[in-house]
CSV table of C-alpha atoms in Angstrom, one decimal:
chain,number,residue,atom,x,y,z
A,1,MET,CA,4.4,23.3,4.7
A,2,PRO,CA,5.9,22.4,1.3
A,3,ALA,CA,4.0,21.0,-1.6
A,4,PHE,CA,4.4,17.3,-2.4
A,5,ARG,CA,3.5,15.6,-5.7
A,6,ASN,CA,2.2,12.0,-5.6
A,7,ILE,CA,3.8,10.6,-8.8
A,8,ARG,CA,1.4,7.8,-8.9
A,9,LEU,CA,-1.5,10.2,-9.4
A,10,CYS,CA,0.3,12.7,-11.6
A,11,GLY,CA,-1.3,12.8,-15.1
A,12,LYS,CA,1.5,15.0,-16.5
A,13,ASP,CA,-0.9,17.7,-17.4
A,14,CYS,CA,1.7,20.2,-16.2
A,15,LEU,CA,-0.6,22.8,-14.8
A,16,CYS,CA,1.6,23.0,-11.8
A,17,LEU,CA,4.4,24.1,-14.0
A,18,TYR,CA,2.3,26.9,-15.5
A,19,VAL,CA,1.2,28.3,-12.1
A,20,CYS,CA,4.3,27.9,-9.9
A,21,PRO,CA,5.8,31.3,-9.4
A,22,THR,CA,9.3,30.0,-8.5
A,23,GLY,CA,9.7,26.9,-10.7
A,24,ALA,CA,9.7,24.6,-7.7
A,25,THR,CA,7.5,22.1,-9.5
A,26,ASP,CA,9.7,21.8,-12.6
A,27,THR,CA,12.3,19.2,-11.7
A,28,GLU,CA,13.8,16.4,-13.7
A,29,ASN,CA,12.9,13.8,-11.0
A,30,SER,CA,9.3,15.0,-10.5
A,31,ILE,CA,9.9,15.8,-6.8
A,32,ILE,CA,8.9,19.3,-6.0
A,33,ASP,CA,11.9,21.3,-4.8
A,34,VAL,CA,11.2,22.2,-1.2
A,35,ASP,CA,13.9,24.8,-1.1
A,36,LYS,CA,12.2,26.8,-3.9
A,37,CYS,CA,8.6,26.1,-2.7
A,38,ILE,CA,7.1,29.3,-1.2
A,39,GLU,CA,3.9,27.4,0.0
A,40,CYS,CA,1.5,29.4,-2.1
A,41,MET,CA,-0.6,26.3,-2.9
A,42,ALA,CA,-1.1,27.5,-6.5
A,43,CYS,CA,-0.1,24.0,-7.8
A,44,VAL,CA,-2.4,22.2,-5.4
A,45,LYS,CA,-5.4,24.2,-6.6
A,46,ALA,CA,-4.4,23.9,-10.3
A,47,CYS,CA,-3.7,20.2,-10.5
A,48,ILE,CA,-6.6,18.4,-12.2
A,49,SER,CA,-5.4,15.0,-10.9
A,50,GLY,CA,-5.4,15.9,-7.2
A,51,ALA,CA,-1.8,14.8,-7.2
A,52,ILE,CA,-0.3,17.5,-5.1
A,53,SER,CA,-0.8,18.1,-1.3
A,54,MET,CA,0.9,20.2,1.4
A,55,ILE,CA,3.0,18.3,3.9
A,56,PRO,CA,2.3,19.8,7.4
A,57,ASN,CA,5.2,21.2,9.4
A,58,LYS,CA,3.5,21.0,12.8
A,59,TYR,CA,1.5,18.1,14.3
A,60,PRO,CA,-0.9,18.2,17.3
A,61,THR,CA,-0.1,16.5,20.6
A,62,GLN,CA,-0.9,12.8,20.4
A,63,GLN,CA,-3.8,11.1,22.1
A,64,ALA,CA,-2.9,9.7,25.4
A,65,LYS,CA,-2.7,5.9,25.7
A,66,ALA,CA,-4.1,3.9,28.6
A,67,GLU,CA,-1.6,1.9,30.6
A,68,ASP,CA,-3.3,-1.5,30.1
A,69,VAL,CA,-3.7,-0.9,26.3
A,70,VAL,CA,0.1,-0.1,26.0
A,71,ALA,CA,1.0,-3.2,28.1
A,72,ALA,CA,-1.2,-5.5,26.0
A,73,GLN,CA,0.0,-4.0,22.7
A,74,PHE,CA,3.6,-4.5,23.8
A,75,LEU,CA,3.0,-8.1,24.9
A,76,LEU,CA,1.5,-8.9,21.5
A,77,ALA,CA,4.2,-7.1,19.6
A,78,SER,CA,6.9,-8.8,21.6
A,79,ASN,CA,5.5,-12.2,20.7
A,80,LYS,CA,5.3,-11.2,17.0
A,81,LEU,CA,9.0,-10.2,17.1
A,82,LYS,CA,10.0,-13.5,18.6
A,83,GLN,CA,8.2,-15.1,15.7
A,84,GLN,CA,10.1,-12.9,13.3
A,85,GLN,CA,13.4,-14.0,14.9
A,86,LEU,CA,12.4,-17.7,14.6
A,87,ALA,CA,11.4,-17.1,11.0
A,88,ASP,CA,14.8,-15.4,10.4
A,89,ALA,CA,16.5,-18.5,11.9
A,90,VAL,CA,14.6,-20.8,9.6
A,91,THR,CA,15.5,-18.6,6.6
A,92,ASN,CA,19.2,-18.9,7.5
A,93,SER,CA,19.3,-22.6,8.3
A,94,THR,CA,16.9,-24.3,5.8
A,95,GLU,CA,18.2,-26.0,2.7
A,96,SER,CA,14.9,-25.7,0.9
A,97,ASP,CA,14.4,-22.6,-1.2
A,98,ILE,CA,10.6,-23.0,-0.9
A,99,GLU,CA,10.7,-23.1,2.9
A,100,LYS,CA,13.1,-20.2,2.9
A,101,GLN,CA,10.7,-18.1,0.8
A,102,PHE,CA,7.8,-19.0,3.1
A,103,ALA,CA,9.9,-18.2,6.2
A,104,GLN,CA,10.9,-14.8,4.7
A,105,ALA,CA,7.2,-14.0,4.1
A,106,ILE,CA,6.4,-15.0,7.7
A,107,ALA,CA,9.2,-12.9,9.0
A,108,ARG,CA,8.1,-9.8,7.1
A,109,SER,CA,4.5,-10.3,8.1
A,110,CYS,CA,5.4,-10.6,11.8
A,111,ARG,CA,7.6,-7.5,11.6
A,112,LEU,CA,4.8,-5.5,10.0
A,113,MET,CA,2.3,-6.6,12.6
A,114,ALA,CA,4.7,-5.8,15.4
A,115,GLU,CA,5.4,-2.3,14.0
A,116,ASP,CA,1.7,-1.5,13.6
A,117,VAL,CA,0.7,-2.8,17.0
A,118,LEU,CA,3.6,-0.7,18.6
A,119,ARG,CA,2.6,2.3,16.6
A,120,GLU,CA,-0.8,2.1,18.3
A,121,ALA,CA,0.9,1.8,21.7
A,122,GLY,CA,1.8,5.5,21.6
A,123,TYR,CA,4.5,5.7,18.9
A,124,LEU,CA,2.5,7.0,16.0
A,125,LEU,CA,4.3,10.2,15.3
A,126,PRO,CA,8.0,10.7,15.1
A,127,GLN,CA,7.7,14.2,16.6
A,128,SER,CA,5.8,12.9,19.7
A,129,GLN,CA,7.1,13.2,23.3
A,130,GLN,CA,7.0,9.4,23.6
A,131,ALA,CA,9.4,9.1,20.6
A,132,ARG,CA,11.7,11.7,22.0
A,133,LYS,CA,11.8,10.0,25.4
A,134,LEU,CA,12.8,6.8,23.8
A,135,LEU,CA,15.5,8.5,21.8
A,136,GLU,CA,16.8,10.1,25.0
A,137,ALA,CA,16.8,6.8,26.8
A,138,VAL,CA,18.7,4.9,24.1
A,139,GLN,CA,21.3,7.7,24.0
A,140,GLN,CA,22.7,6.1,27.1
A,141,GLU,CA,23.9,3.2,25.0
A,142,ALA,CA,27.7,2.9,25.5
A,143,SER,CA,28.5,0.4,22.9
A,144,GLU,CA,31.1,1.5,20.3
A,145,ASP,CA,29.1,0.8,17.2
A,146,PHE,CA,26.0,2.7,18.5
A,147,PRO,CA,25.0,5.3,15.9
A,148,HIS,CA,25.1,8.3,18.2
A,149,GLN,CA,24.9,10.7,15.3
A,150,ALA,CA,21.6,9.3,14.2
A,151,VAL,CA,20.1,10.0,17.7
A,152,GLU,CA,21.6,13.5,17.7
A,153,LEU,CA,20.2,14.3,14.3
A,154,LEU,CA,16.7,13.1,15.3
A,155,LEU,CA,16.7,14.9,18.7
A,156,SER,CA,17.7,18.2,17.0
A,157,ASN,CA,15.5,17.9,13.9
A,158,LEU,CA,12.2,16.5,15.3
B,1,MET,CA,-29.5,-19.4,-2.3
B,2,GLN,CA,-27.4,-18.6,0.7
B,3,LYS,CA,-24.1,-16.8,1.1
B,4,TYR,CA,-21.1,-17.8,3.2
B,5,ARG,CA,-18.4,-15.5,4.4
B,6,CYS,CA,-14.8,-16.4,5.2
B,7,SER,CA,-14.3,-15.4,8.8
B,8,ILE,CA,-10.7,-14.7,8.1
B,9,CYS,CA,-10.5,-12.4,5.1
B,10,GLY,CA,-14.2,-11.6,4.4
B,11,PHE,CA,-14.5,-13.3,1.1
B,12,VAL,CA,-18.1,-14.1,0.4
B,13,TYR,CA,-19.1,-17.4,-1.4
B,14,ASP,CA,-22.5,-16.8,-3.1
B,15,GLU,CA,-24.2,-20.1,-4.0
B,16,ALA,CA,-26.1,-18.3,-6.8
B,17,ARG,CA,-22.8,-17.2,-8.4
B,18,GLY,CA,-20.4,-20.0,-7.6
B,19,ILE,CA,-16.8,-19.4,-8.5
B,20,PRO,CA,-16.6,-20.0,-12.2
B,21,ASP,CA,-12.8,-19.3,-12.2
B,22,ARG,CA,-12.3,-22.3,-9.9
B,23,ASP,CA,-14.8,-24.5,-11.7
B,24,VAL,CA,-17.5,-24.1,-9.1
B,25,ALA,CA,-20.6,-23.7,-11.2
B,26,PRO,CA,-23.3,-21.0,-10.3
B,27,GLY,CA,-25.9,-22.7,-8.1
B,28,THR,CA,-23.5,-25.0,-6.3
B,29,LEU,CA,-24.7,-25.3,-2.8
B,30,TRP,CA,-22.2,-24.8,0.1
B,31,ALA,CA,-23.0,-28.3,1.3
B,32,ASP,CA,-21.9,-29.8,-2.0
B,33,ILE,CA,-18.6,-28.0,-2.0
B,34,ALA,CA,-15.6,-30.3,-1.3
B,35,GLU,CA,-14.4,-30.5,2.3
B,36,ASP,CA,-10.9,-29.6,1.1
B,37,PHE,CA,-12.1,-26.3,-0.3
B,38,ALA,CA,-9.9,-23.4,0.5
B,39,CYS,CA,-10.8,-19.7,0.4
B,40,PRO,CA,-9.7,-18.4,-3.0
B,41,ILE,CA,-8.4,-15.3,-1.3
B,42,CYS,CA,-6.7,-16.4,1.9
B,43,ARG,CA,-6.8,-20.2,1.7
B,44,ALA,CA,-8.7,-20.6,4.9
B,45,ALA,CA,-10.4,-24.0,5.3
B,46,LYS,CA,-14.1,-24.5,4.6
B,47,ARG,CA,-14.9,-24.7,8.3
B,48,MET,CA,-13.8,-21.1,8.7
B,49,PHE,CA,-16.8,-19.9,6.6
B,50,GLN,CA,-20.1,-18.8,8.3
B,51,PRO,CA,-23.5,-18.2,6.7
B,52,VAL,CA,-24.2,-14.5,6.0
B,53,GLN,CA,-27.1,-13.5,8.1
B,54,ASP,CA,-28.0,-10.1,6.8
B,55,SER,CA,-28.6,-9.2,3.2
B,56,GLN,CA,-25.7,-6.9,3.2
B,57,THR,CA,-22.7,-8.2,1.3
B,58,LEU,CA,-19.6,-6.9,2.8
B,59,TRP,CA,-16.9,-7.7,0.4
B,60,GLN,CA,-16.5,-9.3,-3.0
B,61,PRO,CA,-13.5,-11.0,-4.4
B,62,THR,CA,-11.6,-8.8,-6.9
B,63,GLN,CA,-11.6,-11.4,-9.6
B,64,ALA,CA,-15.4,-11.3,-9.7
B,65,THR,CA,-17.1,-9.0,-12.2
B,66,GLN,CA,-18.5,-6.7,-9.5
B,67,PRO,CA,-16.2,-3.9,-8.1
B,68,ALA,CA,-15.0,-4.4,-4.6
B,69,GLN,CA,-17.5,-3.3,-2.0
B,70,PRO,CA,-16.5,-0.8,0.7
B,71,ALA,CA,-14.9,-2.1,3.8
B,72,GLU,CA,-17.2,-3.9,6.2
B,73,SER,CA,-19.1,-1.5,8.4
B,74,THR,CA,-18.0,-3.1,11.7
B,75,GLN,CA,-14.3,-2.8,10.8
B,76,VAL,CA,-12.5,-0.1,12.8
B,77,THR,CA,-10.8,2.1,10.3
B,78,GLN,CA,-8.1,4.6,11.1
B,79,PRO,CA,-9.6,7.3,13.1
B,80,ALA,CA,-9.3,10.9,11.9
B,81,GLN,CA,-9.3,12.3,15.4
B,82,PRO,CA,-9.6,16.1,15.9
B,83,ALA,CA,-6.4,17.7,17.0
B,84,GLU,CA,-7.7,19.0,20.3
B,85,SER,CA,-10.7,16.8,21.0
B,86,ILE,CA,-12.3,17.2,24.4
B,87,SER,CA,-11.3,13.8,25.5
B,88,ALA,CA,-7.7,14.3,24.6
B,89,LYS,CA,-5.6,14.0,27.7
B,90,PRO,CA,-2.0,15.2,27.7
B,91,GLU,CA,0.5,12.6,26.6
B,92,SER,CA,1.1,10.2,29.4
B,93,THR,CA,4.3,10.6,31.3
B,94,THR,CA,4.2,7.3,33.2
B,95,LEU,CA,4.5,4.9,30.2
B,96,PRO,CA,6.4,2.9,29.3
B,97,ASN,CA,9.7,2.7,31.1
B,98,HIS,CA,12.1,2.7,28.2
B,99,ARG,CA,14.8,1.0,30.1
B,100,GLU,CA,12.6,-2.0,30.2
B,101,LEU,CA,11.9,-2.3,26.5
B,102,SER,CA,13.7,-5.1,24.8
B,103,ALA,CA,16.1,-4.4,21.9
B,104,ALA,CA,13.7,-6.1,19.5
B,105,GLU,CA,10.8,-3.8,20.6
B,106,ILE,CA,13.0,-0.7,20.4
B,107,SER,CA,14.0,-1.8,16.9
B,108,ALA,CA,10.4,-2.2,15.7
B,109,VAL,CA,9.3,1.1,17.2
B,110,PHE,CA,12.2,2.8,15.4
B,111,SER,CA,11.7,1.1,12.0
B,112,ASN,CA,8.0,2.2,12.2
B,113,LEU,CA,9.0,5.8,13.1
B,114,ALA,CA,11.2,5.6,10.0
B,115,LYS,CA,8.1,4.9,7.9
B,116,GLY,CA,6.4,7.9,9.6
B,117,CYS,CA,9.3,10.1,8.5
B,118,GLU,CA,9.2,8.7,5.0
B,119,LYS,CA,5.5,9.7,4.8
B,120,GLN,CA,6.4,13.2,5.9
B,121,ARG,CA,9.2,13.3,3.3
B,122,LYS,CA,11.8,13.6,6.0
B,123,LEU,CA,14.4,11.3,4.4
B,124,ALA,CA,17.4,12.1,6.5
B,125,GLU,CA,15.3,11.3,9.6
B,126,MET,CA,14.0,8.1,8.0
B,127,ASP,CA,17.6,7.0,7.5
B,128,ALA,CA,18.6,7.8,11.1
B,129,PHE,CA,15.6,5.8,12.5
B,130,ASN,CA,16.5,2.9,10.2
B,131,GLN,CA,20.1,2.9,11.4
B,132,LEU,CA,18.9,2.8,15.0
B,133,ALA,CA,16.4,0.0,14.1
B,134,ASP,CA,19.2,-2.0,12.5
B,135,TYR,CA,21.5,-1.5,15.5
B,136,PHE,CA,18.9,-2.8,18.0
B,137,TRP,CA,17.8,-5.6,15.7
B,138,GLN,CA,21.5,-6.8,15.6
B,139,LYS,CA,21.5,-6.7,19.4
B,140,ALA,CA,18.3,-8.7,19.6
B,141,LYS,CA,19.6,-11.3,17.2
B,142,ASP,CA,19.1,-14.9,18.4
B,143,GLU,CA,21.4,-17.4,16.7
B,144,SER,CA,19.5,-20.5,17.9
B,145,ASP,CA,18.0,-23.0,15.6
B,146,ALA,CA,14.3,-23.0,14.8
B,147,ASN,CA,11.7,-24.6,12.7
B,148,LEU,CA,8.3,-23.5,11.5
B,149,SER,CA,6.4,-25.4,14.2
B,150,ASP,CA,8.1,-23.1,16.9
B,151,ILE,CA,6.4,-20.2,15.1
B,152,GLN,CA,3.1,-22.0,15.0
B,153,SER,CA,3.0,-22.4,18.8
B,154,LEU,CA,3.8,-18.7,19.5
B,155,LEU,CA,1.2,-17.8,16.9
B,156,ASP,CA,-1.4,-19.9,18.7
B,157,THR,CA,-0.7,-18.0,21.9
B,158,ASP,CA,-1.4,-14.7,20.0
B,159,ILE,CA,-4.7,-16.1,18.7
B,160,SER,CA,-5.8,-17.6,22.0
B,161,SER,CA,-4.7,-14.9,24.4
B,162,GLY,CA,-2.5,-12.1,23.1
B,163,LEU,CA,-5.0,-10.7,20.7
B,164,PRO,CA,-8.2,-11.2,22.8
B,165,THR,CA,-6.5,-9.6,25.8
B,166,ALA,CA,-5.4,-6.6,23.8
B,167,ARG,CA,-8.8,-6.3,22.3
B,168,THR,CA,-10.5,-6.3,25.6
B,169,ALA,CA,-8.2,-3.5,26.9
B,170,ALA,CA,-8.6,-1.4,23.7
B,171,GLU,CA,-12.4,-1.9,23.8
B,172,ALA,CA,-12.6,-0.8,27.4
B,173,GLU,CA,-10.7,2.4,26.6
B,174,ALA,CA,-12.5,2.9,23.3
B,175,ASP,CA,-9.1,3.1,21.7
B,176,ARG,CA,-9.9,3.0,18.1
B,177,GLY,CA,-6.3,3.2,16.9
B,178,ALA,CA,-5.4,0.2,18.9
B,179,LEU,CA,-8.6,-1.7,17.9
B,180,ARG,CA,-7.8,-1.0,14.2
B,181,SER,CA,-4.3,-2.5,14.6
B,182,LEU,CA,-5.8,-5.5,16.4
B,183,VAL,CA,-8.4,-6.2,13.8
B,184,TRP,CA,-5.8,-6.2,11.1
B,185,SER,CA,-3.3,-8.3,13.2
B,186,GLU,CA,-6.0,-10.8,14.1
B,187,LYS,CA,-6.9,-11.4,10.4
B,188,VAL,CA,-3.3,-11.5,9.3
B,189,SER,CA,-2.5,-14.0,12.2
B,190,LEU,CA,-5.4,-16.2,11.2
B,191,VAL,CA,-4.4,-16.3,7.6
B,192,MET,CA,-0.8,-17.1,8.7
B,193,LYS,CA,-2.1,-19.9,10.9
B,194,SER,CA,-4.1,-21.5,8.1
B,195,LEU,CA,-1.0,-21.3,5.8
B,196,LEU,CA,1.2,-22.9,8.5
B,197,ASP,CA,-1.4,-25.6,9.0
B,198,LEU,CA,-1.5,-26.3,5.3
B,199,TYR,CA,2.3,-26.3,5.0
B,200,ALA,CA,2.5,-28.8,7.9
B,201,ALA,CA,0.0,-31.0,6.1
B,202,ASP,CA,1.0,-30.7,2.5
B,203,GLY,CA,4.6,-29.5,2.7
B,204,GLU,CA,6.3,-27.7,-0.1
B,205,ALA,CA,3.7,-28.8,-2.7
B,206,MET,CA,1.5,-26.0,-1.4
B,207,LEU,CA,3.9,-23.4,-2.7
B,208,ARG,CA,5.7,-25.1,-5.5
B,209,ASP,CA,3.7,-23.7,-8.4
B,210,THR,CA,2.7,-20.4,-7.0
B,211,LYS,CA,4.0,-17.0,-5.9
B,212,VAL,CA,4.1,-15.5,-2.4
B,213,PHE,CA,3.2,-11.9,-1.6
B,214,VAL,CA,3.2,-9.8,1.5
B,215,CYS,CA,1.1,-6.7,2.0
B,216,GLU,CA,3.5,-3.9,3.1
B,217,ILE,CA,0.9,-2.2,5.1
B,218,CYS,CA,-0.7,-4.9,7.3
B,219,GLY,CA,1.5,-8.0,6.7
B,220,TYR,CA,-1.2,-10.1,5.0
B,221,ILE,CA,0.4,-13.1,3.2
B,222,HIS,CA,-1.1,-13.9,-0.2
B,223,ILE,CA,-0.4,-17.2,-2.0
B,224,GLY,CA,-1.3,-16.9,-5.7
B,225,ASN,CA,-0.1,-16.1,-9.2
B,226,SER,CA,-0.6,-12.3,-8.7
B,227,ALA,CA,-1.2,-9.9,-5.9
B,228,PRO,CA,-4.9,-9.2,-5.2
B,229,GLU,CA,-6.2,-5.8,-6.5
B,230,LEU,CA,-6.9,-4.8,-3.0
B,231,CYS,CA,-5.5,-6.3,0.2
B,232,PRO,CA,-8.4,-8.3,1.7
B,233,VAL,CA,-7.4,-7.2,5.2
B,234,CYS,CA,-6.4,-3.5,5.0
B,235,LYS,CA,-7.7,-2.7,1.5
B,236,VAL,CA,-4.6,-1.1,0.2
B,237,PRO,CA,-4.1,-1.3,-3.6
B,238,SER,CA,-1.9,-4.0,-5.1
B,239,PHE,CA,1.1,-1.8,-5.7
B,240,LYS,CA,1.7,-2.0,-1.9
B,241,ILE,CA,1.6,-5.8,-1.9
B,242,THR,CA,5.0,-7.1,-2.8
B,243,GLU,CA,6.3,-10.4,-4.0
B,244,VAL,CA,8.7,-12.5,-1.8
B,245,GLU,CA,10.9,-14.0,-4.4
B,246,ARG,CA,12.3,-17.5,-4.3
B,247,SER,CA,16.1,-17.6,-4.3
């Protein structure tokens, strides 16, 4: 469970530097060095800005999702994705820079809604069984340009 | 003096205060406001406003002098569910059949899992999920022509049936996570619809002298000269509301 600094909250008071026994908090890019962090939490307790927290290593089993909820969420998300595709098509074909800008905003918005709705259809956590099953299912992809290494990395790391 | 709330984004028009920024003087009655009035936050039409029944003011615009009020009480927020709550059933093994998911759906699941990895600071895993998301999005690509009215008709389906159906299912199962996503999607969809309606009526004039922003968290589209201090839908601060630039 390594410490993580939220740079947006960091007030540069540097108490984390004073208390860190391994120098993990003292980096040129402000990102705490996870290889040096011994998870002692001294920096979390010392920071007056509340800018440091511990990232969990383990997550609980996810809440089960009811079948009709999943089905309805997928139906909605699927329609949002079709709208994203249509907006992409408008973006690529329109001559007007204003219409293009508007279509890009719509595409982005539709994508975000679809992602969020699917997240709540049982795909909240990368480490969940549902995510693993999906990765195993797509591993069957035979196409040459399929990024097999990406799936292998995820199945072994998560 | 009465108050009226935008049913889309929650902005409250207070007759006592008016909107001095928009040349609506304090004391201006709702009935005297022009019919082409648009919500200063989300541009919803005047008819989308409803009188505020209770004395509780749910949300105030960020350009007003008062600080933003807490999120409305009826809004379902992200649940902080206990790890091993009594109602927690084991993860379902029956759903869904991944062979039946479309390439577009798989892409969106993966790009969202990439965001989950980013939040956990697992950057190699984030990249891997994004690679997969890109691969499936390419597979899903549809080269056919389209115009904005095609989007409008699909969006109407969401508003008339997709969202209410999902909401009924989520309510029946008391699935707060799903309900939260649907509350946000519904608001974002209604704002998008009112913008598409406006665009269909006014054309490019609607956007010519203004900027366009999208909230990275919920997808809310904001038309204005700057991003709102807080997203009116999901309440995230402005640094997560990004501009869509004109090329």
